[in-house]
Amino acid sequence: MTVTDTSCATATATATATATATATATATASTTHHRHAFALLGSVQITLIFTLAAIAVPLPQIGRAFGLERADLILLSAAYGLTFAGLLLFGARLSDRHGGRRALTAGLIVFASASAAAPFSPGIGTLLMARFAQGAGAALIAPAAMAVLRAVFPTPAAYGRAMATWGGLSVLGATAGNLVSGVIAELLSWRWSFAVPLAVAAAALALAPRLLPDTAPNRGRALDLPGALLATAGITLASYGLVVTDALPWSSAGVLVPLLIGAALLVAFWYAERRAGDPLLPPRFLLNRRRALALAAIALSACATAMTFVTLSLHLQQDRDWSPLATSAAFAPFAIALLASGRAAGPLIARFGPRVVTAAGLATAAAGLVLLALTGLDPHTPYASALLPGLVLLPAGSAASFAGAAVLTTHGVPPERTGLAGGVLNAAMELGPTVLFAIVLTFGSDAVSLAATGTVLALAAALNLRVQRTRPSRPSSLPQGAMQ
């Protein structure tokens, strides 16, 4: 070999090594950027659900500050969720039509403004308006965040892994809301609970241009204003009618009028969507049995989590005379089990498939609810033996079912429908604690309600396992491995 040949070989090897190093560095930088983008979007999603639960524990404190009756407290507790759930489908359409990042930014501005105004409320009216506005901003943020997530992870495999983690974020937000709000109410004031959503929204607005990709708008999509009005009014009125059943009898006009009008509007919405050229919610999207069962699993898991927090928060403070701080501390094992299950869900979905993980999660959560119903509501039983087992099994199962059902809900959805999928998924999360919880409360005592919900979860586990069996257990978009 000549000197020239040797020099050429050396140069070629050097160029190859340099190219390999550059490609590795680029891939590493890209992976890091994707993780940062996911962390930002995930923090926003957690905060949306945190805000839903942020005033749950301090409600008695707010009632004393403003001299509120029980009906006022119920409306205040539900205000955020009513506009959140009612406007989600319209928020999804706006996200798909105008682009995910633009819709996300607009929603964050509304959400941050309402969060800044809420702590300065002089009375119930102003605080209610702030909570309604927070919900409106959240209804735009939630589907937009999922549309941006699709742009961050454009390949089916990466998006499937991301959704396996995304599914457990909402129940984490609910847990954090209940834990942190009790600590804040005890050490500071309920007004400081709004500092968390304000801080996260402000940080997201500052970081979004650097971390999140711009998403192309789809100007060809019609807004479907008639469908949006019918859906928003129907969901809001029907949900309100169910919420107030905790303070009013089912036969009262305050329950029947909004409930019947809301139901009629939702029926009108369904027929209108069947005839619309570009419907807000294509009926076929929900008629898919596998997706419908996955959404039911999400709604039931959300209902079980919300019911547990409300029931046990009242039980611990009223029956056992615990302070808000001690009540929040009692849910610490709940949070630990939730985090552990959420981290394990991705690898489990990759190995066994989302339908198996969803069914197993529902069954585990059902066992936790039944245990709480049998032993947890007796004020004379020890916390460790009566409450702790259920407070571990329920979150472990809920996190797994959320993760698996989120993958099943979004699997096979085209990119232009990602906002819609996000809206429907979040609507299930919101309607579970609102609609299903109100229905379950009519079963009788808290113990009966918990046991009945556990039974329904067990039935849903069996149905998910049976119906999903006709397809491969592992979607092609979710190969081995999971998002860490």
Coordinates of C-alpha atoms in Angstrom, one line a residue:
M1 CA 0.0 0.0 0.0
T2 CA 1.4 3.4 -0.9
V3 CA 1.6 6.5 1.3
T4 CA -1.2 8.0 -0.8
D5 CA -3.5 5.0 -0.3
T6 CA -2.8 5.0 3.4
S7 CA -3.6 8.7 3.6
C8 CA -6.8 8.2 1.7
A9 CA -7.8 5.3 4.0
T10 CA -7.0 7.4 7.1
A11 CA -9.0 10.3 5.8
T12 CA -12.0 8.0 4.9
A13 CA -11.9 6.5 8.4
T14 CA -11.7 9.9 10.0
A15 CA -14.6 11.2 7.9
T16 CA -16.6 8.1 8.8
A17 CA -15.9 8.5 12.5
T18 CA -16.7 12.2 12.3
A19 CA -20.0 11.5 10.6
T20 CA -20.9 8.8 13.1
A21 CA -20.1 11.1 16.0
T22 CA -22.1 13.9 14.5
A23 CA -25.0 11.6 13.8
T24 CA -24.8 10.3 17.4
A25 CA -24.6 13.8 18.9
T26 CA -27.6 14.9 16.7
A27 CA -29.7 11.9 17.8
T28 CA -28.8 12.5 21.4
A29 CA -29.7 16.1 21.2
S30 CA -32.9 15.2 19.4
T31 CA -33.8 12.7 22.1
T32 CA -33.0 15.2 24.9
H33 CA -35.2 17.9 23.1
H34 CA -38.1 15.4 22.8
R35 CA -37.8 14.6 26.5
H36 CA -37.9 18.2 27.4
A37 CA -40.9 18.8 25.2
F38 CA -42.7 15.9 26.7
A39 CA -41.9 17.1 30.2
L40 CA -43.3 20.5 29.4
L41 CA -46.5 19.1 27.9
G42 CA -46.9 16.5 30.6
S43 CA -46.5 19.2 33.3
V44 CA -49.3 21.2 31.7
Q45 CA -51.6 18.1 31.5
I46 CA -50.9 17.3 35.2
T47 CA -51.6 20.9 36.1
L48 CA -55.0 20.9 34.3
I49 CA -56.2 18.0 36.5
F50 CA -54.4 19.4 39.5
T51 CA -56.5 22.5 39.1
L52 CA -59.7 20.4 39.1
A53 CA -58.8 19.0 42.5
A54 CA -57.0 22.0 44.0
I55 CA -59.9 23.3 46.0
A56 CA -61.4 19.9 47.0
V57 CA -59.8 19.7 50.5
P58 CA -60.0 23.4 51.3
L59 CA -63.7 23.7 50.4
P60 CA -64.8 23.9 54.0
Q61 CA -62.3 26.8 54.5
I62 CA -63.7 28.6 51.5
G63 CA -67.2 28.1 52.7
R64 CA -66.4 29.7 56.1
A65 CA -64.6 32.6 54.4
F66 CA -67.6 33.5 52.2
G67 CA -70.4 32.1 54.3
L68 CA -71.5 29.6 51.7
E69 CA -74.2 26.9 51.8
R70 CA -73.6 23.3 50.7
A71 CA -75.2 24.0 47.3
D72 CA -72.8 26.9 46.7
L73 CA -69.8 24.7 47.6
I74 CA -71.0 22.0 45.2
L75 CA -71.3 24.5 42.3
L76 CA -67.9 26.0 43.1
S77 CA -66.3 22.6 43.2
A78 CA -67.9 21.7 39.8
A79 CA -67.5 25.0 38.0
Y80 CA -64.1 24.3 36.5
G81 CA -65.1 20.8 35.4
L82 CA -68.4 22.0 33.8
T83 CA -66.7 24.4 31.3
F84 CA -63.7 22.1 30.9
A85 CA -65.9 19.1 29.8
G86 CA -68.5 21.2 28.0
L87 CA -66.0 23.0 25.7
L88 CA -63.6 20.2 25.1
L89 CA -65.0 19.1 21.7
F90 CA -65.0 22.7 20.4
G91 CA -61.5 23.2 21.8
A92 CA -60.4 20.0 19.9
R93 CA -61.8 21.4 16.6
L94 CA -60.1 24.8 17.2
S95 CA -56.8 22.9 17.8
D96 CA -57.1 20.8 14.6
R97 CA -58.2 23.9 12.6
H98 CA -55.7 26.5 13.8
G99 CA -52.7 24.3 14.8
G100 CA -51.8 22.7 18.1
R101 CA -49.2 25.2 19.4
R102 CA -51.2 28.2 18.5
A103 CA -54.3 26.8 20.3
L104 CA -52.1 25.8 23.2
T105 CA -50.8 29.3 23.6
A106 CA -54.2 30.9 23.5
G107 CA -55.5 28.4 26.1
L108 CA -52.6 29.0 28.4
I109 CA -53.2 32.8 28.2
V110 CA -56.8 32.3 29.3
F111 CA -55.9 29.8 31.9
A112 CA -53.1 31.9 33.4
S113 CA -55.2 35.1 33.5
A114 CA -58.1 33.3 35.3
S115 CA -55.6 31.7 37.7
A116 CA -54.1 35.1 38.5
A117 CA -57.5 36.6 39.2
A118 CA -59.0 33.8 41.3
P119 CA -56.9 34.4 44.5
F120 CA -58.1 38.0 44.7
S121 CA -61.8 37.1 44.5
P122 CA -63.8 39.2 47.1
G123 CA -66.7 36.8 46.9
I124 CA -68.2 33.7 45.5
G125 CA -69.4 35.3 42.3
T126 CA -65.9 36.4 41.2
L127 CA -64.4 33.1 42.2
L128 CA -67.0 31.2 40.2
M129 CA -66.2 33.3 37.1
A130 CA -62.5 32.6 37.6
R131 CA -63.1 28.9 37.8
F132 CA -65.4 28.9 34.8
A133 CA -62.6 30.8 32.8
Q134 CA -60.0 28.4 34.0
G135 CA -62.1 25.5 32.6
A136 CA -62.5 27.3 29.3
G137 CA -58.8 27.7 29.0
A138 CA -58.2 24.1 29.9
A139 CA -60.7 22.9 27.3
L140 CA -58.5 24.5 24.6
I141 CA -55.2 23.4 26.2
A142 CA -55.9 19.7 26.7
P143 CA -56.6 18.7 23.0
A144 CA -53.9 21.1 21.7
A145 CA -51.3 19.5 24.0
M146 CA -52.0 16.1 22.5
A147 CA -51.8 17.6 18.9
V148 CA -48.4 19.0 19.7
L149 CA -47.4 15.7 21.3
R150 CA -48.1 14.0 18.0
A151 CA -45.8 16.5 16.3
V152 CA -43.1 15.9 18.8
F153 CA -43.3 12.1 18.3
P154 CA -44.4 11.8 14.6
T155 CA -43.6 8.1 14.2
P156 CA -46.3 5.6 15.3
A157 CA -43.9 3.7 17.6
A158 CA -42.7 6.8 19.4
Y159 CA -46.2 8.2 19.7
G160 CA -47.5 4.9 21.1
R161 CA -44.8 4.9 23.8
A162 CA -45.5 8.5 24.6
M163 CA -49.2 7.8 25.0
A164 CA -48.5 4.9 27.4
T165 CA -47.0 7.4 29.7
W166 CA -49.4 10.2 29.0
G167 CA -52.4 8.1 30.1
G168 CA -51.3 8.1 33.7
L169 CA -50.6 11.8 34.0
S170 CA -54.2 12.9 34.8
V171 CA -54.6 10.7 37.8
L172 CA -51.2 11.9 39.0
G173 CA -52.5 15.5 38.7
A174 CA -55.7 14.7 40.7
T175 CA -53.5 13.1 43.4
A176 CA -51.2 16.1 43.5
G177 CA -54.1 18.5 43.7
N178 CA -55.5 16.7 46.7
L179 CA -52.2 16.4 48.5
V180 CA -50.8 19.9 47.8
S181 CA -54.1 21.7 48.4
G182 CA -54.4 20.3 51.9
V183 CA -50.8 21.4 52.8
I184 CA -51.4 24.9 51.3
A185 CA -54.7 25.3 53.1
E186 CA -53.2 24.3 56.4
L187 CA -49.9 26.3 56.2
L188 CA -51.0 29.4 54.1
S189 CA -54.5 29.9 52.7
W190 CA -56.7 28.3 50.0
R191 CA -56.0 31.4 47.8
W192 CA -52.4 30.2 47.4
S193 CA -53.7 27.0 45.6
F194 CA -54.0 29.0 42.5
A195 CA -50.2 29.9 42.5
V196 CA -49.4 26.4 41.1
P197 CA -51.5 26.6 37.9
L198 CA -50.4 30.2 37.4
A199 CA -46.7 29.4 37.7
V200 CA -46.9 26.3 35.3
A201 CA -48.9 28.3 32.7
A202 CA -46.4 31.2 32.8
A203 CA -43.5 28.8 32.4
A204 CA -45.2 26.9 29.6
L205 CA -45.8 30.2 27.7
A206 CA -42.2 31.1 28.1
L207 CA -40.8 27.7 27.1
A208 CA -43.2 26.7 24.3
P209 CA -41.6 28.6 21.5
R210 CA -38.2 27.0 22.2
L211 CA -39.3 23.5 23.0
L212 CA -42.5 22.8 21.0
P213 CA -42.7 22.4 17.3
D214 CA -45.2 24.6 15.3
T215 CA -48.1 22.5 14.0
A216 CA -49.7 23.2 10.6
P217 CA -53.3 24.5 10.8
N218 CA -55.9 22.7 8.7
R219 CA -58.0 25.7 7.4
G220 CA -60.2 23.3 5.4
R221 CA -61.9 22.1 8.6
A222 CA -65.2 23.7 9.3
L223 CA -65.8 25.0 12.8
D224 CA -69.3 23.3 13.0
L225 CA -70.7 26.0 15.3
P226 CA -74.1 24.4 15.5
G227 CA -72.6 21.2 16.7
A228 CA -70.3 23.1 19.1
L229 CA -73.2 25.0 20.7
L230 CA -75.3 21.8 21.1
A231 CA -72.5 19.8 22.6
T232 CA -71.3 22.5 25.0
A233 CA -74.8 23.4 26.2
G234 CA -75.9 19.7 26.4
I235 CA -72.8 18.5 28.3
T236 CA -72.8 21.5 30.6
L237 CA -76.5 21.4 31.5
A238 CA -76.7 17.6 31.9
S239 CA -73.6 17.6 34.1
Y240 CA -74.9 20.5 36.2
G241 CA -78.2 18.6 36.7
L242 CA -76.3 15.6 38.0
V243 CA -73.9 17.6 40.1
V244 CA -76.7 19.3 42.1
T245 CA -78.3 16.0 43.0
D246 CA -76.0 16.0 46.0
A247 CA -77.9 19.0 47.4
L248 CA -81.3 18.6 45.7
P249 CA -83.7 15.7 45.3
W250 CA -83.9 14.1 41.9
S251 CA -87.6 15.1 41.6
S252 CA -86.8 18.8 42.1
A253 CA -87.0 21.3 39.2
G254 CA -83.4 22.3 39.9
V255 CA -82.3 18.8 38.9
L256 CA -84.9 17.7 36.3
V257 CA -85.0 20.9 34.2
P258 CA -81.2 21.1 33.4
L259 CA -80.9 17.3 33.1
L260 CA -83.8 16.9 30.6
I261 CA -82.8 19.9 28.6
G262 CA -79.2 18.8 28.5
A263 CA -80.2 15.3 27.4
A264 CA -82.4 16.6 24.7
L265 CA -79.6 18.9 23.4
L266 CA -77.2 15.9 23.3
V267 CA -79.7 13.9 21.3
A268 CA -80.0 16.8 18.9
F269 CA -76.2 17.0 18.7
W270 CA -76.0 13.3 17.8
Y271 CA -78.5 13.7 15.0
A272 CA -76.9 16.9 13.8
E273 CA -73.5 15.3 13.6
R274 CA -74.8 12.4 11.5
R275 CA -75.9 15.0 8.9
A276 CA -73.0 17.4 9.1
G277 CA -70.5 17.5 6.2
D278 CA -67.5 17.9 8.6
P279 CA -68.9 17.0 12.0
L280 CA -67.3 18.1 15.3
L281 CA -67.5 14.5 16.5
P282 CA -68.0 11.9 13.8
P283 CA -70.4 9.3 15.2
R284 CA -68.2 6.5 13.8
F285 CA -65.4 7.7 16.1
L286 CA -67.3 6.6 19.1
L287 CA -69.1 3.6 17.5
N288 CA -65.8 1.8 17.4
R289 CA -66.3 -0.8 20.2
R290 CA -62.7 -1.0 21.3
R291 CA -62.4 2.8 21.5
A292 CA -65.7 3.1 23.3
L293 CA -64.7 0.6 25.9
A294 CA -61.3 2.3 26.4
L295 CA -63.1 5.6 26.9
A296 CA -65.4 3.9 29.4
A297 CA -62.4 2.5 31.3
I298 CA -61.0 6.1 31.5
A299 CA -64.3 7.5 32.7
L300 CA -64.7 4.7 35.3
S301 CA -61.1 5.0 36.6
A302 CA -61.5 8.8 36.9
C303 CA -64.8 8.3 38.7
A304 CA -63.3 5.8 41.2
T305 CA -60.3 8.1 41.9
A306 CA -62.5 11.2 42.5
M307 CA -65.0 9.3 44.6
T308 CA -62.2 7.9 46.8
F309 CA -60.7 11.4 47.3
V310 CA -64.0 13.0 48.2
T311 CA -65.4 10.2 50.3
L312 CA -62.2 9.7 52.3
S313 CA -61.4 13.4 52.7
L314 CA -64.8 13.9 54.3
H315 CA -64.5 10.7 56.3
L316 CA -61.1 11.6 57.7
Q317 CA -62.0 15.2 58.6
Q318 CA -65.6 14.7 59.8
D319 CA -65.6 11.1 61.2
R320 CA -62.0 10.9 62.5
D321 CA -61.5 14.7 63.1
W322 CA -58.3 14.8 61.1
S323 CA -56.8 18.2 60.0
P324 CA -56.5 19.1 56.2
L325 CA -52.7 18.5 56.5
A326 CA -53.2 15.0 58.1
T327 CA -55.8 14.2 55.5
S328 CA -53.4 15.1 52.7
A329 CA -50.7 13.0 54.3
A330 CA -53.0 10.0 54.4
F331 CA -52.9 10.0 50.6
A332 CA -49.1 9.9 50.4
P333 CA -49.1 6.1 49.8
F334 CA -51.7 6.7 47.1
A335 CA -49.3 9.0 45.3
I336 CA -46.3 6.5 45.7
A337 CA -48.3 3.6 44.3
L338 CA -49.6 5.8 41.5
L339 CA -46.1 6.9 40.4
A340 CA -44.7 3.3 40.6
S341 CA -47.6 1.9 38.5
G342 CA -47.4 4.7 36.0
R343 CA -43.7 4.1 35.5
A344 CA -44.3 0.3 35.0
A345 CA -47.3 0.7 32.7
G346 CA -45.2 1.5 29.6
P347 CA -43.1 -1.6 29.7
L348 CA -46.1 -3.7 30.6
I349 CA -48.1 -2.4 27.6
A350 CA -45.1 -3.1 25.3
R351 CA -44.9 -6.7 26.6
F352 CA -48.5 -7.7 27.1
G353 CA -50.5 -5.2 25.0
P354 CA -52.8 -2.3 26.1
R355 CA -56.0 -4.4 26.4
V356 CA -54.4 -6.8 29.0
V357 CA -53.0 -3.9 31.0
T358 CA -56.2 -2.0 30.9
A359 CA -58.2 -5.0 32.1
A360 CA -55.7 -5.9 34.8
G361 CA -55.7 -2.2 36.0
L362 CA -59.5 -2.1 36.2
A363 CA -59.6 -5.4 38.1
T364 CA -56.9 -4.1 40.6
A365 CA -58.7 -0.8 41.1
A366 CA -61.9 -2.7 41.7
A367 CA -60.3 -4.8 44.4
G368 CA -59.0 -1.6 46.1
L369 CA -62.5 0.0 46.1
V370 CA -64.1 -3.1 47.5
L371 CA -61.5 -3.2 50.3
L372 CA -62.2 0.4 51.1
A373 CA -65.9 -0.2 51.2
L374 CA -65.5 -3.2 53.5
T375 CA -63.0 -1.8 56.0
G376 CA -62.0 1.7 55.3
L377 CA -65.1 3.8 56.4
D378 CA -65.2 2.5 60.0
P379 CA -63.7 5.3 62.2
H380 CA -62.6 2.8 64.8
T381 CA -60.4 0.8 62.5
P382 CA -56.6 1.5 62.2
Y383 CA -55.4 3.4 59.1
A384 CA -52.7 0.8 58.3
S385 CA -55.0 -2.2 58.1
A386 CA -58.3 -0.6 57.1
L387 CA -57.4 2.2 54.6
L388 CA -53.8 1.5 53.4
P389 CA -54.4 -1.6 51.3
G390 CA -57.2 0.0 49.3
L391 CA -55.1 3.2 49.0
V392 CA -52.4 1.2 47.3
L393 CA -54.4 -1.1 45.1
L394 CA -56.7 1.6 43.7
P395 CA -54.1 4.0 42.3
A396 CA -51.9 1.1 41.1
G397 CA -54.9 -0.2 39.0
S398 CA -56.1 3.3 38.0
A399 CA -52.7 4.3 36.6
A400 CA -52.4 1.1 34.6
S401 CA -55.9 1.3 33.2
F402 CA -55.5 5.0 32.2
A403 CA -52.2 4.2 30.4
G404 CA -53.6 1.2 28.5
A405 CA -56.9 2.9 27.6
A406 CA -55.1 6.0 26.4
V407 CA -53.1 3.9 23.9
L408 CA -56.3 2.1 22.8
T409 CA -58.2 5.4 22.4
T410 CA -55.5 7.0 20.1
H411 CA -54.3 4.0 18.2
G412 CA -55.0 4.3 14.5
V413 CA -56.2 8.0 14.7
P414 CA -54.8 10.0 11.8
P415 CA -52.7 13.1 12.6
E416 CA -55.5 15.5 11.5
R417 CA -57.8 14.0 14.1
T418 CA -55.3 14.1 17.0
G419 CA -57.0 17.1 18.6
L420 CA -60.4 15.3 18.4
A421 CA -58.9 12.2 20.1
G422 CA -57.4 14.5 22.8
G423 CA -60.8 16.2 23.3
V424 CA -62.7 12.9 23.6
L425 CA -60.1 11.4 25.9
N426 CA -60.1 14.4 28.3
A427 CA -63.9 14.5 28.1
A428 CA -64.0 11.0 29.5
M429 CA -61.7 12.0 32.3
E430 CA -63.9 15.0 33.1
L431 CA -67.3 13.3 32.8
G432 CA -66.3 10.3 34.9
P433 CA -66.0 12.3 38.1
T434 CA -69.0 14.5 37.2
V435 CA -71.6 12.3 35.7
L436 CA -70.8 8.8 36.9
F437 CA -70.0 10.0 40.4
A438 CA -73.4 11.7 40.7
I439 CA -75.1 8.6 39.5
V440 CA -73.2 6.3 41.9
L441 CA -74.0 8.6 44.9
T442 CA -77.6 7.6 44.5
F443 CA -76.8 4.0 45.4
G444 CA -77.0 4.8 49.1
S445 CA -74.2 5.0 51.7
D446 CA -70.6 5.7 50.8
A447 CA -69.7 2.0 51.4
V448 CA -72.4 0.9 49.0
S449 CA -71.3 3.4 46.4
L450 CA -67.7 2.3 46.6
A451 CA -68.6 -1.4 46.4
A452 CA -71.0 -0.8 43.5
T453 CA -68.3 1.2 41.6
G454 CA -65.8 -1.6 42.2
T455 CA -68.3 -4.1 40.8
V456 CA -68.7 -2.0 37.6
L457 CA -65.0 -1.7 37.3
A458 CA -64.6 -5.5 37.4
L459 CA -67.3 -5.9 34.7
A460 CA -65.5 -3.3 32.6
A461 CA -62.3 -5.3 33.0
A462 CA -64.0 -8.4 31.7
L463 CA -65.6 -6.6 28.7
N464 CA -62.3 -4.9 27.7
L465 CA -60.5 -8.2 27.8
R466 CA -63.2 -10.0 25.8
V467 CA -64.0 -7.4 23.1
Q468 CA -60.4 -6.3 22.5
R469 CA -59.3 -9.9 22.0
T470 CA -60.4 -9.9 18.4
R471 CA -57.4 -7.7 17.6
P472 CA -53.7 -8.2 18.3
S473 CA -53.0 -7.4 21.9
R474 CA -50.0 -5.2 21.0
P475 CA -50.7 -2.4 18.5
S476 CA -48.2 -2.2 15.7
S477 CA -47.5 1.3 16.8
L478 CA -46.3 0.2 20.2
P479 CA -43.3 -2.1 19.8
Q480 CA -41.1 -3.4 22.6
G481 CA -39.9 -0.7 25.0
A482 CA -41.7 2.2 26.6
M483 CA -41.2 5.8 27.2
Q484 CA -39.0 6.5 30.2

